[in-house]
Amino acid sequence: MGELGDFPAPAAVRALTIERGGVLIPPASRAPDPLGEPLARALDGDQDAFGEVWRLVHPALLRYLRVRERDSAEDIAAETWLHVVRDLHRFTGGPAEFRAWIFTLGRHRAIDAGRARAARPSTPTADVIDIGTAPSAEAAALERVDTEAAVRLVATLPPHQAEMVMLRVVAGLSVAEVAAIVDKKPGTVAVNVHRALKKLARTHEGRTTRGVSR
């Protein structure tokens, strides 16, 4: 697997990108985006194709939200997909634009959830969206076991860096796209991601040396 920001990501972080086919690979050497074909069919009204889009994008979205709003990540993801279902007919663009759109929606929902929690510590949760393509409970549990340590590792970063790493590495968004979402200059994003990955590498190496894998 390739590098990001001229610095190799720790294995624990690279593991988060498996369902994207390895987003750390430089753009010139990437295979065609697996989201492209089902997204095009979904935009034409194919409900089965929308299920494929969900399967490809949802895991990364949920992992990103677990770093931002851990206790309510699933509810926020459900609200995000409800928004997508409602406004998909208005969307124009390809896979990159779709990912930027849905992660922007998710971020806005997470910010709203944080504000609501601060104002009202106990609030009703959103209805979980069911589009008939959710993975089995066993598969979901296995995924949590495989990725929980990596999510926790990223969550040790300062919040602004953790968010940038999740958007850049897990979501596979470009530096420019991440910059637009978090309202920072591209250079600021690149520097922060580089520093964050360097810090994660040191942390992961230290834990490995001490025999701590989780």
Coordinates of N, CA and C in Angstrom, one line a residue:
M1 N 0.8 -1.2 0.0 CA 0.0 0.0 0.0 C 0.9 1.2 0.0
G2 N 0.4 2.3 -0.6 CA 1.2 3.5 -0.8 C 1.2 4.4 0.5
E3 N 1.6 5.6 0.2 CA 1.8 6.5 1.3 C 0.9 7.7 1.2
L4 N 0.8 8.4 2.3 CA -0.1 9.6 2.3 C 0.7 10.7 2.9
G5 N 0.9 11.8 2.1 CA 1.6 13.0 2.7 C 3.1 12.6 2.8
D6 N 3.6 11.7 2.0 CA 5.0 11.3 2.0 C 5.3 10.6 3.4
F7 N 4.3 10.1 4.1 CA 4.6 9.4 5.3 C 3.7 8.2 5.4
P8 N 4.3 7.0 5.6 CA 3.5 5.8 5.7 C 2.5 5.8 6.9
A9 N 1.3 5.5 6.6 CA 0.3 5.4 7.7 C 0.6 4.1 8.5
P10 N 0.3 4.1 9.8 CA 0.5 2.9 10.6 C -0.4 1.8 10.1
A11 N 0.0 0.5 10.3 CA -0.8 -0.6 9.8 C -2.3 -0.5 10.4
A12 N -2.4 -0.1 11.6 CA -3.7 -0.1 12.3 C -4.6 0.9 11.6
V13 N -4.0 2.0 11.0 CA -4.8 3.0 10.3 C -5.1 2.5 8.9
R14 N -4.1 1.9 8.3 CA -4.4 1.4 6.9 C -5.5 0.3 6.9
A15 N -5.6 -0.4 8.0 CA -6.7 -1.4 8.1 C -8.0 -0.8 7.9
L16 N -8.2 0.4 8.3 CA -9.5 1.1 8.2 C -9.9 1.3 6.7
T17 N -9.0 1.2 5.8 CA -9.3 1.5 4.4 C -9.6 0.3 3.5
I18 N -9.7 -0.9 4.1 CA -9.8 -2.1 3.4 C -11.0 -2.0 2.4
E19 N -12.2 -1.6 2.9 CA -13.4 -1.6 2.1 C -13.3 -0.6 1.0
R20 N -12.4 0.3 1.0 CA -12.2 1.3 -0.1 C -11.2 0.7 -1.1
G21 N -10.6 -0.4 -0.9 CA -9.7 -1.0 -1.8 C -8.3 -0.3 -1.7
G22 N -8.1 0.4 -0.6 CA -6.7 1.0 -0.3 C -6.7 2.4 -0.8
V23 N -7.2 3.3 0.0 CA -7.3 4.7 -0.5 C -5.9 5.4 -0.4
L24 N -4.9 4.8 0.2 CA -3.6 5.4 0.4 C -2.8 5.3 -0.9
I25 N -3.2 4.5 -1.8 CA -2.5 4.3 -3.1 C -2.6 5.6 -3.9
P26 N -1.4 6.1 -4.4 CA -1.5 7.4 -5.2 C -2.5 7.3 -6.3
P27 N -3.2 8.5 -6.6 CA -4.2 8.5 -7.6 C -3.9 7.9 -8.9
A28 N -2.6 8.1 -9.4 CA -2.3 7.6 -10.7 C -2.3 6.1 -10.8
S29 N -2.1 5.4 -9.7 CA -2.0 3.9 -9.7 C -3.3 3.3 -9.2
R30 N -4.3 4.0 -8.9 CA -5.6 3.4 -8.4 C -6.3 2.7 -9.5
A31 N -7.0 1.7 -9.1 CA -8.0 1.0 -10.0 C -9.2 1.9 -10.1
P32 N -10.1 1.6 -11.1 CA -11.3 2.4 -11.2 C -12.1 2.3 -9.9
D33 N -12.7 3.5 -9.5 CA -13.4 3.6 -8.2 C -14.6 2.6 -8.3
P34 N -14.7 1.7 -7.3 CA -15.8 0.7 -7.3 C -17.1 1.4 -7.1
L35 N -17.1 2.6 -6.6 CA -18.4 3.3 -6.4 C -19.0 3.9 -7.6
G36 N -18.2 4.1 -8.7 CA -18.7 4.8 -9.9 C -19.9 4.1 -10.5
E37 N -19.8 2.8 -10.8 CA -20.9 2.2 -11.6 C -22.2 2.1 -10.8
P38 N -22.2 1.6 -9.5 CA -23.4 1.6 -8.8 C -24.0 3.0 -8.5
L39 N -23.1 4.0 -8.3 CA -23.6 5.3 -8.1 C -24.4 5.8 -9.3
A40 N -23.8 5.6 -10.5 CA -24.5 6.0 -11.7 C -25.9 5.4 -11.9
R41 N -26.0 4.1 -11.5 CA -27.3 3.4 -11.6 C -28.2 3.9 -10.6
A42 N -27.7 4.2 -9.4 CA -28.5 4.7 -8.3 C -29.1 6.0 -8.7
L43 N -28.3 6.9 -9.3 CA -28.8 8.2 -9.8 C -29.9 8.1 -10.8
D44 N -29.9 6.9 -11.5 CA -31.0 6.6 -12.5 C -32.2 6.0 -11.9
G45 N -32.2 5.8 -10.5 CA -33.3 5.3 -9.8 C -33.3 3.8 -9.5
D46 N -32.1 3.2 -9.7 CA -32.0 1.7 -9.4 C -31.8 1.6 -7.9
Q47 N -32.9 1.0 -7.2 CA -32.8 0.8 -5.8 C -31.8 -0.2 -5.3
D48 N -31.6 -1.2 -6.1 CA -30.6 -2.2 -5.8 C -29.2 -1.6 -5.8
A49 N -29.0 -0.7 -6.8 CA -27.7 0.0 -6.9 C -27.4 0.9 -5.7
F50 N -28.5 1.5 -5.2 CA -28.4 2.3 -4.0 C -27.9 1.5 -2.8
G51 N -28.4 0.3 -2.8 CA -27.9 -0.6 -1.7 C -26.4 -0.9 -1.8
E52 N -25.9 -1.0 -3.1 CA -24.5 -1.2 -3.3 C -23.7 0.1 -2.8
V53 N -24.3 1.2 -3.2 CA -23.6 2.5 -2.7 C -23.5 2.5 -1.2
W54 N -24.6 2.1 -0.6 CA -24.6 2.1 0.9 C -23.5 1.2 1.4
R55 N -23.4 0.0 0.9 CA -22.4 -1.0 1.4 C -21.0 -0.4 1.2
L56 N -20.8 0.3 0.1 CA -19.4 0.8 -0.1 C -19.1 2.0 0.7
V57 N -20.0 2.8 1.1 CA -19.7 4.1 1.7 C -20.0 4.1 3.2
H58 N -21.0 3.3 3.6 CA -21.4 3.4 5.0 C -20.4 3.0 6.1
P59 N -19.6 1.9 5.8 CA -18.5 1.6 6.9 C -17.6 2.7 7.2
A60 N -17.1 3.4 6.1 CA -16.2 4.5 6.3 C -16.9 5.7 7.0
L61 N -18.1 6.0 6.6 CA -18.9 7.1 7.2 C -19.1 6.8 8.7
L62 N -19.4 5.6 9.1 CA -19.7 5.2 10.5 C -18.4 5.3 11.3
R63 N -17.3 4.9 10.7 CA -16.0 5.0 11.5 C -15.6 6.4 11.7
Y64 N -15.8 7.3 10.7 CA -15.6 8.7 10.9 C -16.4 9.3 12.0
L65 N -17.7 8.9 12.0 CA -18.6 9.5 13.0 C -18.3 9.0 14.4
R66 N -17.8 7.7 14.5 CA -17.4 7.2 15.8 C -16.3 8.0 16.4
V67 N -15.5 8.7 15.6 CA -14.4 9.5 16.2 C -15.0 10.9 16.6
R68 N -16.0 11.4 15.9 CA -16.6 12.7 16.2 C -17.6 12.5 17.3
E69 N -18.5 11.6 17.2 CA -19.6 11.5 18.2 C -19.8 10.0 18.5
R70 N -19.0 9.4 19.3 CA -18.9 8.0 19.4 C -20.2 7.4 19.9
D71 N -20.9 8.0 20.9 CA -22.1 7.4 21.5 C -23.3 7.4 20.5
S72 N -23.3 8.4 19.6 CA -24.5 8.5 18.7 C -24.1 8.4 17.3
A73 N -23.0 7.7 17.0 CA -22.6 7.6 15.6 C -23.6 6.9 14.7
E74 N -24.2 5.9 15.2 CA -25.1 5.1 14.3 C -26.4 5.9 14.0
D75 N -26.8 6.7 15.0 CA -28.0 7.5 14.8 C -27.7 8.6 13.8
I76 N -26.5 9.2 13.9 CA -26.1 10.3 13.0 C -26.0 9.8 11.6
A77 N -25.4 8.6 11.5 CA -25.3 8.0 10.2 C -26.7 7.7 9.6
A78 N -27.6 7.3 10.4 CA -29.0 7.0 9.9 C -29.6 8.3 9.4
E79 N -29.4 9.4 10.1 CA -30.0 10.7 9.7 C -29.3 11.2 8.4
T80 N -28.0 10.9 8.3 CA -27.3 11.3 7.1 C -27.8 10.6 5.9
W81 N -28.0 9.2 6.0 CA -28.6 8.5 4.9 C -30.0 8.9 4.5
L82 N -30.8 9.2 5.5 CA -32.1 9.7 5.3 C -32.1 11.0 4.4
H83 N -31.1 11.8 4.7 CA -30.9 13.1 4.0 C -30.5 12.7 2.5
V84 N -29.6 11.7 2.4 CA -29.2 11.3 1.1 C -30.4 10.8 0.3
V85 N -31.2 9.9 0.9 CA -32.4 9.4 0.2 C -33.3 10.5 -0.3
R86 N -33.5 11.5 0.6 CA -34.4 12.6 0.3 C -33.9 13.5 -0.9
D87 N -32.5 13.7 -0.9 CA -32.0 14.7 -1.8 C -31.2 14.1 -3.0
L88 N -31.1 12.8 -3.1 CA -30.3 12.2 -4.1 C -30.6 12.7 -5.5
H89 N -31.9 12.9 -5.8 CA -32.3 13.4 -7.1 C -31.7 14.7 -7.5
R90 N -31.2 15.5 -6.5 CA -30.6 16.8 -6.7 C -29.1 16.7 -6.9
F91 N -28.6 15.5 -6.6 CA -27.1 15.4 -6.6 C -26.6 15.3 -8.0
T92 N -25.5 15.9 -8.3 CA -24.8 15.8 -9.6 C -23.3 15.6 -9.3
G93 N -22.7 14.7 -10.1 CA -21.3 14.4 -9.9 C -20.9 13.0 -9.9
G94 N -19.7 12.7 -9.6 CA -19.2 11.3 -9.6 C -18.9 10.8 -8.2
P95 N -18.1 9.7 -8.0 CA -17.8 9.2 -6.7 C -17.2 10.1 -5.8
A96 N -16.2 10.9 -6.3 CA -15.5 11.8 -5.4 C -16.4 12.9 -4.8
E97 N -17.3 13.4 -5.7 CA -18.2 14.4 -5.3 C -19.3 13.8 -4.3
F98 N -19.6 12.6 -4.5 CA -20.6 11.9 -3.7 C -20.0 11.7 -2.3
R99 N -18.8 11.3 -2.2 CA -18.2 11.1 -0.9 C -18.0 12.4 -0.2
A100 N -17.6 13.4 -0.9 CA -17.5 14.8 -0.3 C -18.8 15.2 0.3
W101 N -19.9 15.0 -0.5 CA -21.2 15.4 -0.1 C -21.7 14.7 1.1
I102 N -21.6 13.3 1.1 CA -22.1 12.6 2.3 C -21.3 12.8 3.5
F103 N -20.0 13.0 3.4 CA -19.2 13.3 4.6 C -19.5 14.7 5.1
T104 N -19.8 15.6 4.2 CA -20.2 16.9 4.7 C -21.5 16.9 5.4
L105 N -22.5 16.1 4.9 CA -23.7 15.9 5.6 C -23.5 15.3 6.9
G106 N -22.7 14.3 7.0 CA -22.5 13.6 8.2 C -21.8 14.5 9.3
R107 N -20.9 15.3 8.8 CA -20.2 16.3 9.7 C -21.2 17.3 10.3
H108 N -22.1 17.8 9.4 CA -23.1 18.8 9.9 C -24.0 18.1 10.9
R109 N -24.5 16.9 10.6 CA -25.3 16.2 11.6 C -24.6 16.0 12.9
A110 N -23.3 15.6 12.8 CA -22.6 15.4 14.1 C -22.4 16.7 14.9
I111 N -22.2 17.8 14.2 CA -22.1 19.1 14.9 C -23.5 19.4 15.5
D112 N -24.6 19.2 14.8 CA -25.9 19.4 15.4 C -26.1 18.5 16.6
A113 N -25.7 17.3 16.5 CA -25.9 16.3 17.6 C -25.1 16.8 18.8
G114 N -23.9 17.3 18.6 CA -23.1 17.8 19.7 C -23.7 19.0 20.4
R115 N -24.3 19.9 19.6 CA -24.9 21.0 20.2 C -26.2 20.6 21.0
A116 N -27.0 19.7 20.4 CA -28.2 19.2 21.0 C -27.9 18.5 22.4
R117 N -26.8 17.7 22.4 CA -26.4 17.0 23.6 C -26.0 18.0 24.7
A118 N -25.3 19.1 24.3 CA -24.9 20.1 25.2 C -26.1 20.8 25.8
A119 N -27.1 21.0 25.0 CA -28.3 21.8 25.4 C -29.3 20.8 26.2
R120 N -29.4 19.6 25.7 CA -30.3 18.6 26.3 C -29.6 17.3 26.4
P121 N -29.0 17.0 27.6 CA -28.2 15.8 27.7 C -28.9 14.5 27.3
S122 N -30.2 14.5 27.4 CA -30.9 13.3 27.0 C -31.9 13.7 25.9
T123 N -31.7 13.2 24.7 CA -32.5 13.5 23.6 C -32.9 12.2 22.8
P124 N -34.1 12.3 22.2 CA -34.6 11.1 21.4 C -33.6 10.8 20.3
T125 N -33.4 9.5 20.0 CA -32.6 9.1 18.8 C -33.4 9.0 17.6
A126 N -32.7 9.2 16.4 CA -33.4 9.1 15.2 C -33.8 7.6 14.9
D127 N -34.8 7.4 14.1 CA -35.2 6.1 13.6 C -34.0 5.6 12.7
V128 N -33.7 4.3 12.9 CA -32.6 3.8 12.0 C -33.1 3.5 10.7
I129 N -32.4 3.9 9.6 CA -32.8 3.7 8.3 C -32.6 2.2 7.9
D130 N -33.6 1.6 7.2 CA -33.5 0.2 6.8 C -33.7 0.1 5.3
I131 N -32.6 -0.1 4.6 CA -32.8 -0.2 3.1 C -32.6 -1.6 2.7
G132 N -32.6 -2.6 3.6 CA -32.6 -4.0 3.3 C -31.2 -4.5 2.9
T133 N -30.2 -3.7 3.2 CA -28.8 -4.2 2.8 C -27.9 -4.2 4.0
A134 N -28.4 -4.0 5.2 CA -27.5 -4.0 6.3 C -26.8 -5.3 6.5
P135 N -25.5 -5.3 6.9 CA -24.8 -6.6 7.1 C -25.3 -7.4 8.3
S136 N -25.1 -8.6 8.3 CA -25.6 -9.5 9.4 C -24.9 -9.0 10.7
A137 N -25.6 -9.3 11.8 CA -25.1 -9.0 13.1 C -23.7 -9.5 13.4
E138 N -23.5 -10.8 12.9 CA -22.2 -11.4 13.0 C -21.1 -10.7 12.3
A139 N -21.4 -10.2 11.0 CA -20.4 -9.5 10.2 C -20.1 -8.2 10.9
A140 N -21.2 -7.5 11.4 CA -21.0 -6.2 12.0 C -20.1 -6.3 13.2
A141 N -20.3 -7.4 14.0 CA -19.5 -7.6 15.2 C -18.1 -7.9 14.9
L142 N -17.9 -8.7 13.8 CA -16.5 -9.0 13.4 C -15.8 -7.7 12.9
E143 N -16.5 -6.8 12.2 CA -15.9 -5.6 11.7 C -15.5 -4.7 12.9
R144 N -16.3 -4.7 14.0 CA -16.0 -3.9 15.1 C -14.7 -4.4 15.8
V145 N -14.6 -5.7 15.9 CA -13.4 -6.3 16.5 C -12.1 -6.0 15.7
D146 N -12.2 -6.0 14.3 CA -11.1 -5.8 13.5 C -10.7 -4.3 13.5
T147 N -11.6 -3.4 13.7 CA -11.3 -2.0 13.5 C -11.4 -1.1 14.8
E148 N -11.9 -1.7 15.9 CA -12.0 -0.9 17.1 C -10.7 -0.3 17.5
A149 N -9.6 -1.1 17.5 CA -8.4 -0.6 18.0 C -7.9 0.6 17.1
A150 N -8.1 0.5 15.8 CA -7.6 1.5 14.9 C -8.4 2.8 15.2
V151 N -9.7 2.7 15.4 CA -10.5 3.9 15.6 C -10.1 4.5 16.9
R152 N -9.8 3.7 17.9 CA -9.4 4.3 19.2 C -8.0 5.0 19.0
L153 N -7.2 4.4 18.2 CA -5.9 5.0 18.0 C -6.0 6.4 17.4
V154 N -6.9 6.5 16.3 CA -7.1 7.8 15.7 C -7.7 8.8 16.7
A155 N -8.6 8.3 17.6 CA -9.3 9.1 18.5 C -8.4 9.7 19.6
T156 N -7.2 9.2 19.7 CA -6.2 9.8 20.6 C -5.6 11.1 20.1
L157 N -5.8 11.4 18.9 CA -5.3 12.7 18.3 C -6.2 13.8 18.8
P158 N -5.7 15.1 18.7 CA -6.6 16.2 18.9 C -7.8 16.1 18.0
P159 N -8.9 16.6 18.4 CA -10.2 16.4 17.5 C -10.0 16.9 16.1
H160 N -9.4 18.0 15.9 CA -9.3 18.6 14.5 C -8.4 17.7 13.7
Q161 N -7.4 17.1 14.2 CA -6.5 16.2 13.5 C -7.1 14.9 13.2
A162 N -7.8 14.4 14.2 CA -8.5 13.1 14.1 C -9.5 13.2 12.9
E163 N -10.3 14.3 12.9 CA -11.3 14.5 11.8 C -10.6 14.5 10.4
M164 N -9.5 15.2 10.3 CA -8.8 15.3 9.0 C -8.3 14.0 8.6
V165 N -7.7 13.2 9.5 CA -7.2 11.9 9.2 C -8.3 10.9 8.7
M166 N -9.5 11.0 9.4 CA -10.6 10.1 9.0 C -11.1 10.5 7.7
L167 N -11.2 11.8 7.4 CA -11.7 12.2 6.1 C -10.7 11.9 5.0
R168 N -9.4 12.1 5.3 CA -8.4 11.9 4.2 C -8.1 10.4 4.0
V169 N -7.9 9.7 5.1 CA -7.5 8.3 5.0 C -8.6 7.3 4.9
V170 N -9.6 7.4 5.7 CA -10.7 6.5 5.7 C -11.7 6.8 4.6
A171 N -12.1 8.1 4.5 CA -13.1 8.4 3.4 C -12.4 8.5 2.1
G172 N -11.1 8.7 2.1 CA -10.4 8.8 0.8 C -10.6 10.1 0.1
L173 N -11.0 11.1 0.8 CA -11.2 12.4 0.1 C -9.8 13.1 -0.2
S174 N -9.8 13.9 -1.2 CA -8.6 14.7 -1.5 C -8.3 15.7 -0.4
V175 N -7.1 16.2 -0.4 CA -6.7 17.3 0.5 C -7.6 18.5 0.3
A176 N -7.9 18.8 -1.0 CA -8.8 20.0 -1.3 C -10.2 19.8 -0.8
E177 N -10.7 18.5 -0.9 CA -12.0 18.2 -0.5 C -12.1 18.3 1.1
V178 N -11.1 17.7 1.7 CA -11.1 17.8 3.2 C -11.0 19.3 3.6
A179 N -10.2 20.1 3.0 CA -10.1 21.5 3.3 C -11.4 22.2 3.2
A180 N -12.2 21.9 2.2 CA -13.5 22.5 2.0 C -14.4 22.1 3.1
I181 N -14.4 20.9 3.5 CA -15.3 20.4 4.5 C -15.0 21.0 5.9
V182 N -13.7 21.1 6.3 CA -13.4 21.6 7.6 C -13.1 23.1 7.6
D183 N -13.2 23.7 6.4 CA -13.0 25.1 6.3 C -11.5 25.5 6.7
K184 N -10.6 24.8 6.1 CA -9.2 25.1 6.3 C -8.5 25.2 5.0
K185 N -7.3 25.8 4.9 CA -6.5 25.8 3.7 C -5.9 24.4 3.4
P186 N -5.8 24.1 2.1 CA -5.3 22.7 1.8 C -3.9 22.5 2.4
G187 N -3.1 23.5 2.5 CA -1.8 23.3 3.1 C -1.9 23.0 4.6
T188 N -2.8 23.6 5.2 CA -3.0 23.3 6.6 C -3.5 21.9 6.8
V189 N -4.4 21.4 6.0 CA -4.8 20.0 6.1 C -3.7 19.1 5.8
A190 N -2.9 19.3 4.8 CA -1.8 18.4 4.5 C -0.8 18.3 5.6
V191 N -0.4 19.5 6.2 CA 0.5 19.5 7.3 C 0.0 18.7 8.5
N192 N -1.3 19.0 8.8 CA -1.9 18.3 10.0 C -2.0 16.8 9.8
V193 N -2.4 16.4 8.6 CA -2.5 14.9 8.4 C -1.1 14.3 8.5
H194 N -0.1 15.0 7.9 CA 1.2 14.4 8.0 C 1.7 14.3 9.4
R195 N 1.5 15.3 10.2 CA 1.9 15.3 11.6 C 1.1 14.3 12.4
A196 N -0.2 14.1 12.1 CA -1.0 13.2 12.8 C -0.6 11.8 12.5
L197 N -0.3 11.5 11.2 CA 0.1 10.1 10.9 C 1.5 9.8 11.5
K198 N 2.4 10.8 11.6 CA 3.7 10.6 12.2 C 3.5 10.3 13.7
K199 N 2.6 11.0 14.3 CA 2.3 10.8 15.7 C 1.7 9.4 15.9
L200 N 0.8 9.0 15.1 CA 0.1 7.7 15.2 C 1.2 6.6 15.0
A201 N 2.1 6.8 14.1 CA 3.1 5.8 13.8 C 4.0 5.6 15.1
R202 N 4.3 6.7 15.7 CA 5.1 6.6 17.0 C 4.3 5.9 18.1
T203 N 3.1 6.3 18.2 CA 2.2 5.7 19.2 C 2.0 4.2 19.0
H204 N 1.8 3.8 17.7 CA 1.6 2.4 17.4 C 2.8 1.6 17.6
E205 N 4.0 2.2 17.2 CA 5.3 1.5 17.4 C 5.5 1.3 18.9
G206 N 5.2 2.4 19.7 CA 5.4 2.2 21.2 C 4.6 1.2 21.8
R207 N 3.3 1.1 21.3 CA 2.4 0.0 21.9 C 2.9 -1.3 21.5
T208 N 3.3 -1.5 20.2 CA 3.8 -2.7 19.7 C 5.0 -3.2 20.5
T209 N 5.9 -2.2 20.8 CA 7.1 -2.6 21.5 C 6.8 -3.0 22.9
R210 N 5.8 -2.5 23.5 CA 5.3 -2.9 24.9 C 4.4 -4.1 24.8
G211 N 4.1 -4.6 23.6 CA 3.3 -5.7 23.5 C 1.8 -5.5 23.7
V212 N 1.4 -4.2 23.4 CA 0.0 -3.8 23.5 C -0.5 -3.6 22.1
S213 N -1.5 -4.4 21.7 CA -2.1 -4.4 20.4 C -3.4 -3.7 20.4
R214 N -4.0 -3.4 21.5 CA -5.3 -2.7 21.6 C -5.2 -1.6 22.6

